[in-house]
Each structure stands twice: as C-alpha cells, then as structure tokens.
XYZ file of N, CA, C and O in Angstrom:
428
model
N -6.581 -46.410 -2.256
C -5.758 -45.389 -1.663
C -5.064 -44.596 -2.781
O -4.626 -45.148 -3.775
N -4.959 -43.260 -2.622
C -4.389 -42.385 -3.635
C -2.872 -42.508 -3.721
O -2.210 -43.106 -2.874
N -2.361 -41.937 -4.771
C -0.912 -41.957 -4.962
C -0.270 -40.791 -4.206
O -0.911 -39.780 -3.931
N 0.999 -40.942 -3.924
C 1.725 -39.876 -3.237
C 2.211 -38.850 -4.259
O 2.219 -39.106 -5.470
N 2.615 -37.703 -3.755
C 3.117 -36.653 -4.637
C 4.379 -37.124 -5.364
O 4.585 -36.800 -6.539
N 5.202 -37.887 -4.678
C 6.434 -38.381 -5.294
C 6.109 -39.307 -6.470
O 6.747 -39.230 -7.528
N 5.109 -40.159 -6.307
C 4.707 -41.055 -7.392
C 4.105 -40.273 -8.558
O 4.366 -40.585 -9.730
N 3.316 -39.248 -8.243
C 2.723 -38.419 -9.300
C 3.805 -37.698 -10.105
O 3.747 -37.634 -11.330
N 4.786 -37.165 -9.398
C 5.877 -36.475 -10.092
C 6.682 -37.445 -10.955
O 7.068 -37.122 -12.074
N 6.939 -38.637 -10.434
C 7.682 -39.642 -11.202
C 6.907 -40.006 -12.469
O 7.497 -40.116 -13.558
N 5.595 -40.169 -12.353
C 4.769 -40.496 -13.506
C 4.770 -39.341 -14.524
O 4.864 -39.551 -15.731
N 4.686 -38.113 -14.026
C 4.707 -36.942 -14.903
C 6.014 -36.870 -15.687
O 6.010 -36.693 -16.909
N 7.140 -36.997 -15.003
C 8.430 -36.895 -15.688
C 8.671 -38.057 -16.633
O 9.279 -37.900 -17.688
N 8.183 -39.216 -16.282
C 8.316 -40.380 -17.170
C 7.538 -40.148 -18.466
O 8.039 -40.393 -19.567
N 6.296 -39.638 -18.333
C 5.480 -39.348 -19.506
C 6.126 -38.248 -20.358
O 6.152 -38.327 -21.596
N 6.669 -37.224 -19.702
C 7.317 -36.132 -20.436
C 8.558 -36.621 -21.169
O 8.835 -36.190 -22.288
N 9.329 -37.474 -20.549
C 10.540 -37.996 -21.168
C 10.203 -38.873 -22.375
O 10.850 -38.782 -23.418
N 9.173 -39.717 -22.246
C 8.771 -40.594 -23.347
C 8.254 -39.804 -24.547
O 8.525 -40.157 -25.688
N 7.497 -38.731 -24.291
C 6.918 -37.960 -25.401
C 7.923 -36.971 -25.995
O 7.631 -36.350 -27.016
N 9.083 -36.812 -25.356
C 10.165 -35.967 -25.853
C 9.726 -34.517 -26.044
O 10.105 -33.847 -26.995
N 8.894 -34.022 -25.122
C 8.439 -32.635 -25.166
C 9.436 -31.737 -24.444
O 10.062 -32.154 -23.480
N 9.557 -30.478 -24.883
C 10.433 -29.555 -24.149
C 9.804 -29.182 -22.809
O 8.588 -29.300 -22.620
N 10.639 -28.742 -21.881
C 10.131 -28.358 -20.560
C 9.230 -27.130 -20.653
O 8.189 -27.070 -20.036
N 9.647 -26.136 -21.387
C 8.839 -24.933 -21.557
C 9.284 -24.246 -22.842
O 10.386 -24.483 -23.331
N 8.452 -23.347 -23.371
C 8.870 -22.633 -24.581
C 10.112 -21.798 -24.307
O 10.253 -21.200 -23.249
N 11.001 -21.758 -25.251
C 12.231 -20.992 -25.093
C 12.074 -19.646 -25.788
O 11.261 -19.483 -26.691
N 12.840 -18.662 -25.359
C 12.757 -17.311 -25.898
C 12.961 -17.299 -27.406
O 12.374 -16.481 -28.112
N 13.765 -18.208 -27.915
C 14.090 -18.188 -29.340
C 12.914 -18.552 -30.243
O 12.962 -18.267 -31.431
N 11.848 -19.146 -29.701
C 10.730 -19.513 -30.574
C 9.737 -18.376 -30.750
O 8.898 -18.425 -31.627
N 9.816 -17.338 -29.920
C 8.869 -16.238 -30.023
C 9.264 -15.277 -31.132
O 10.433 -14.981 -31.329
N 8.260 -14.778 -31.842
C 8.503 -13.750 -32.847
C 8.485 -12.408 -32.110
O 7.539 -12.095 -31.400
N 9.555 -11.620 -32.271
C 9.657 -10.343 -31.576
C 8.597 -9.389 -32.102
O 8.369 -9.290 -33.305
N 7.954 -8.691 -31.183
C 6.939 -7.716 -31.549
C 7.238 -6.398 -30.844
O 8.012 -6.350 -29.889
N 6.607 -5.339 -31.312
C 6.828 -4.020 -30.734
C 6.457 -3.967 -29.246
O 7.234 -3.439 -28.445
N 5.307 -4.497 -28.817
C 4.999 -4.460 -27.382
C 6.029 -5.212 -26.532
O 6.349 -4.783 -25.424
N 6.562 -6.309 -27.058
C 7.573 -7.068 -26.319
C 8.843 -6.228 -26.144
O 9.393 -6.145 -25.045
N 9.272 -5.585 -27.208
C 10.482 -4.759 -27.147
C 10.259 -3.561 -26.235
O 11.129 -3.202 -25.440
N 9.086 -2.945 -26.311
C 8.793 -1.796 -25.454
C 8.754 -2.190 -23.984
O 9.231 -1.443 -23.125
N 8.221 -3.355 -23.692
C 8.174 -3.826 -22.307
C 9.577 -4.083 -21.769
O 9.910 -3.689 -20.641
N 10.402 -4.734 -22.567
C 11.777 -5.019 -22.147
C 12.549 -3.719 -21.948
O 13.270 -3.551 -20.965
N 12.377 -2.763 -22.872
C 13.063 -1.482 -22.765
C 12.574 -0.707 -21.543
O 13.367 -0.066 -20.844
N 11.269 -0.766 -21.263
C 10.714 -0.082 -20.089
C 11.329 -0.643 -18.803
O 11.722 0.113 -17.910
N 11.424 -1.950 -18.720
C 12.037 -2.561 -17.538
C 13.515 -2.200 -17.436
O 14.020 -1.910 -16.355
N 14.207 -2.224 -18.572
C 15.626 -1.886 -18.573
C 15.878 -0.451 -18.146
O 16.773 -0.179 -17.340
N 15.072 0.488 -18.674
C 15.258 1.883 -18.284
C 14.893 2.092 -16.818
O 15.517 2.911 -16.142
N 13.929 1.343 -16.312
C 13.597 1.436 -14.887
C 14.753 0.977 -14.016
O 15.068 1.602 -12.995
N 15.409 -0.094 -14.422
C 16.574 -0.595 -13.673
C 17.717 0.411 -13.740
O 18.355 0.708 -12.727
N 17.963 0.967 -14.925
C 19.032 1.954 -15.089
C 18.760 3.192 -14.235
O 19.660 3.712 -13.561
N 17.520 3.682 -14.248
C 17.173 4.853 -13.440
C 17.312 4.571 -11.952
O 17.818 5.403 -11.196
N 16.868 3.411 -11.532
C 16.981 3.047 -10.117
C 18.442 2.983 -9.694
O 18.826 3.519 -8.641
N 19.266 2.362 -10.520
C 20.693 2.268 -10.221
C 21.340 3.651 -10.223
O 22.141 3.980 -9.348
N 20.979 4.489 -11.200
C 21.551 5.828 -11.304
C 21.197 6.715 -10.123
O 22.056 7.415 -9.578
N 19.938 6.691 -9.715
C 19.521 7.508 -8.568
C 20.202 7.013 -7.295
O 20.658 7.814 -6.471
N 20.292 5.714 -7.133
C 20.967 5.154 -5.962
C 22.444 5.538 -5.947
O 22.985 5.917 -4.901
N 23.097 5.450 -7.095
C 24.513 5.797 -7.181
C 24.740 7.285 -6.915
O 25.674 7.662 -6.200
N 23.867 8.127 -7.465
C 23.993 9.565 -7.244
C 23.783 9.909 -5.769
O 24.518 10.722 -5.202
N 22.786 9.291 -5.148
C 22.535 9.526 -3.725
C 23.691 9.060 -2.858
O 24.094 9.752 -1.907
N 24.242 7.905 -3.180
C 25.379 7.383 -2.428
C 26.603 8.282 -2.605
O 27.320 8.558 -1.637
N 26.814 8.770 -3.829
C 27.932 9.673 -4.083
C 27.750 10.980 -3.313
O 28.710 11.518 -2.751
N 26.525 11.490 -3.265
C 26.267 12.737 -2.537
C 26.559 12.572 -1.042
O 26.992 13.512 -0.386
N 26.327 11.377 -0.525
C 26.592 11.129 0.894
C 28.069 10.898 1.193
O 28.573 11.335 2.228
N 28.771 10.226 0.294
C 30.123 9.772 0.613
C 31.257 10.643 0.079
O 32.341 10.641 0.659
N 31.037 11.361 -1.022
C 32.129 12.157 -1.586
C 32.381 13.397 -0.722
O 31.440 14.027 -0.240
N 33.643 13.753 -0.548
C 33.968 14.823 0.399
C 33.619 16.242 -0.064
O 33.321 17.103 0.749
N 33.670 16.505 -1.365
C 33.421 17.858 -1.871
C 31.956 18.045 -2.234
O 31.193 17.097 -2.345
N 31.584 19.315 -2.478
C 30.237 19.642 -2.913
C 30.126 19.471 -4.431
O 31.133 19.375 -5.130
N 28.901 19.484 -4.952
C 28.642 19.256 -6.374
C 29.383 20.229 -7.297
O 29.919 19.805 -8.328
N 29.442 21.546 -6.999
C 30.144 22.462 -7.907
C 31.613 22.094 -8.134
O 32.147 22.319 -9.225
N 32.246 21.506 -7.144
C 33.638 21.081 -7.311
C 33.757 20.017 -8.403
O 34.631 20.088 -9.269
N 32.871 19.034 -8.376
C 32.915 17.947 -9.357
C 32.458 18.426 -10.738
O 32.942 17.939 -11.758
N 31.559 19.391 -10.769
C 31.146 19.976 -12.046
C 32.318 20.719 -12.688
O 32.561 20.584 -13.898
N 33.074 21.459 -11.905
C 34.258 22.156 -12.416
C 35.307 21.155 -12.878
O 36.010 21.389 -13.877
N 35.410 20.032 -12.191
C 36.357 18.990 -12.586
C 36.008 18.429 -13.960
O 36.883 18.247 -14.814
N 34.738 18.172 -14.195
C 34.298 17.656 -15.500
C 34.530 18.703 -16.592
O 34.976 18.371 -17.694
N 34.252 19.978 -16.275
C 34.476 21.042 -17.264
C 35.959 21.184 -17.599
O 36.320 21.493 -18.734
N 36.824 20.941 -16.632
C 38.261 21.079 -16.874
C 38.825 19.966 -17.757
O 39.938 20.094 -18.270
N 38.071 18.899 -17.955
C 38.541 17.796 -18.804
C 38.511 18.166 -20.287
O 39.111 17.475 -21.107
N 37.801 19.216 -20.659
C 37.675 19.681 -22.049
C 37.257 18.538 -22.983
O 37.929 18.231 -23.970
N 36.160 17.919 -22.648
C 35.640 16.823 -23.466
C 35.052 17.373 -24.763
O 34.537 18.479 -24.798
N 35.127 16.598 -25.807
C 34.613 17.022 -27.108
C 33.100 17.084 -27.130
O 32.417 16.464 -26.314
N 32.541 17.844 -28.086
C 31.087 17.977 -28.171
C 30.371 16.651 -28.433
O 29.266 16.439 -27.946
N 30.998 15.753 -29.182
C 30.356 14.462 -29.466
C 30.198 13.652 -28.189
O 29.146 13.037 -27.956
N 31.210 13.656 -27.346
C 31.146 12.915 -26.089
C 30.144 13.547 -25.131
O 29.399 12.837 -24.439
N 30.095 14.870 -25.099
C 29.144 15.564 -24.222
C 27.712 15.296 -24.673
O 26.839 15.003 -23.852
N 27.455 15.352 -25.979
C 26.106 15.062 -26.496
C 25.725 13.612 -26.231
O 24.569 13.326 -25.881
N 26.664 12.702 -26.364
C 26.400 11.292 -26.083
C 26.069 11.089 -24.598
O 25.157 10.330 -24.261
N 26.786 11.756 -23.735
C 26.533 11.644 -22.297
C 25.165 12.226 -21.936
O 24.426 11.650 -21.132
N 24.819 13.366 -22.547
C 23.503 13.964 -22.301
C 22.386 13.034 -22.765
O 21.371 12.873 -22.091
N 22.582 12.424 -23.944
C 21.581 11.481 -24.446
C 21.461 10.275 -23.523
O 20.350 9.815 -23.228
N 22.599 9.774 -23.040
C 22.592 8.609 -22.145
C 21.892 8.925 -20.826
O 21.334 8.033 -20.188
N 21.902 10.179 -20.414
C 21.181 10.569 -19.197
C 19.706 10.848 -19.475
O 18.843 10.510 -18.654
N 19.405 11.463 -20.606
C 18.038 11.881 -20.891
C 17.153 10.760 -21.426
O 15.957 10.716 -21.128
N 17.709 9.848 -22.224
C 16.878 8.817 -22.855
C 16.158 7.911 -21.853
O 14.940 7.735 -21.971
N 16.858 7.320 -20.875
C 16.126 6.437 -19.960
C 15.010 7.157 -19.205
O 13.914 6.618 -19.050
N 15.274 8.387 -18.781
C 14.259 9.135 -18.044
C 13.049 9.440 -18.917
O 11.910 9.187 -18.535
N 13.291 9.988 -20.115
C 12.169 10.365 -20.978
C 11.405 9.137 -21.482
O 10.169 9.126 -21.491
N 12.119 8.089 -21.881
C 11.430 6.893 -22.381
C 10.579 6.259 -21.280
O 9.421 5.916 -21.504
N 11.167 6.098 -20.099
C 10.453 5.449 -19.000
C 9.231 6.279 -18.593
O 8.159 5.728 -18.328
N 9.393 7.596 -18.565
C 8.274 8.468 -18.193
C 7.143 8.390 -19.216
O 5.990 8.159 -18.861
N 7.463 8.574 -20.500
C 6.431 8.577 -21.524
C 5.790 7.209 -21.703
O 4.582 7.109 -21.961
N 6.567 6.155 -21.565
C 5.993 4.819 -21.694
C 5.085 4.519 -20.492
O 4.065 3.843 -20.642
N 5.453 5.000 -19.318
C 4.592 4.843 -18.151
C 3.277 5.583 -18.305
O 2.211 5.060 -17.961
N 3.344 6.806 -18.848
C 2.109 7.573 -19.099
C 1.267 6.866 -20.142
O 0.043 6.754 -19.994
N 1.903 6.371 -21.203
C 1.162 5.623 -22.240
C 0.457 4.426 -21.639
O -0.689 4.122 -21.952
N 1.136 3.732 -20.744
C 0.563 2.553 -20.102
C -0.657 2.943 -19.239
O -1.655 2.230 -19.228
N -0.524 4.031 -18.505
C -1.641 4.471 -17.661
C -2.848 4.899 -18.466
O -3.991 4.652 -18.075
N -2.593 5.548 -19.617
C -3.700 5.995 -20.461
C -4.381 4.801 -21.104
O -5.557 4.645 -21.131
C-alpha cells in the first residue's frame, strides 16, 4: 500500500532539514543584469501609470471644479523652474519608458 501525502511531506521536510538546504534561492544570490533591471522597471512604471490614471479619473469624477480651475491654482503657486522640470520628468518618464520598453518587447 502507498504512502499518504502527509507521510510524503514529512519525509520531504525531514530530508531537507537533515541536508541543511535552503528552501529556495534568495534574491541576494542573483547577480543583477540589465534585463532584470529593465523588467523590474517596466513593472514598476506599469504600476505607477495604472495608479496615476486611476487617481486622475477618480479626481475628475469627485472634485467639484473643472480642470482649468486646478490648473490656475497650480500656476498661482509660482513654483520654481527646477520643481516644474522635476514634476514634468516624473510624469513623462514612466509613460515613455513603459511605452518604448513595451514596443521593444513586441519587436
């Protein structure tokens, strides 16, 4: 008669414990490579874009004024050029990177 799943699992864990093997490879043992970094960045920019579009859509539905009102509000803050350029980069980078990396992947 065969062994039960519980007995098989007990035997597996006993053997693993005796041989002192790790459960699985950990992130720290991998050597970072360009494809790995590009994949992580692609996923991150996808999450940022998804969150940004959702937040913008929710704001468009819930905020009482129209878009020109909020644009005038931002202009009235008289933000410095460095902050404005940083904000533009923070908006443009995820979109452009995710788009071009997606096209690269398809090609």
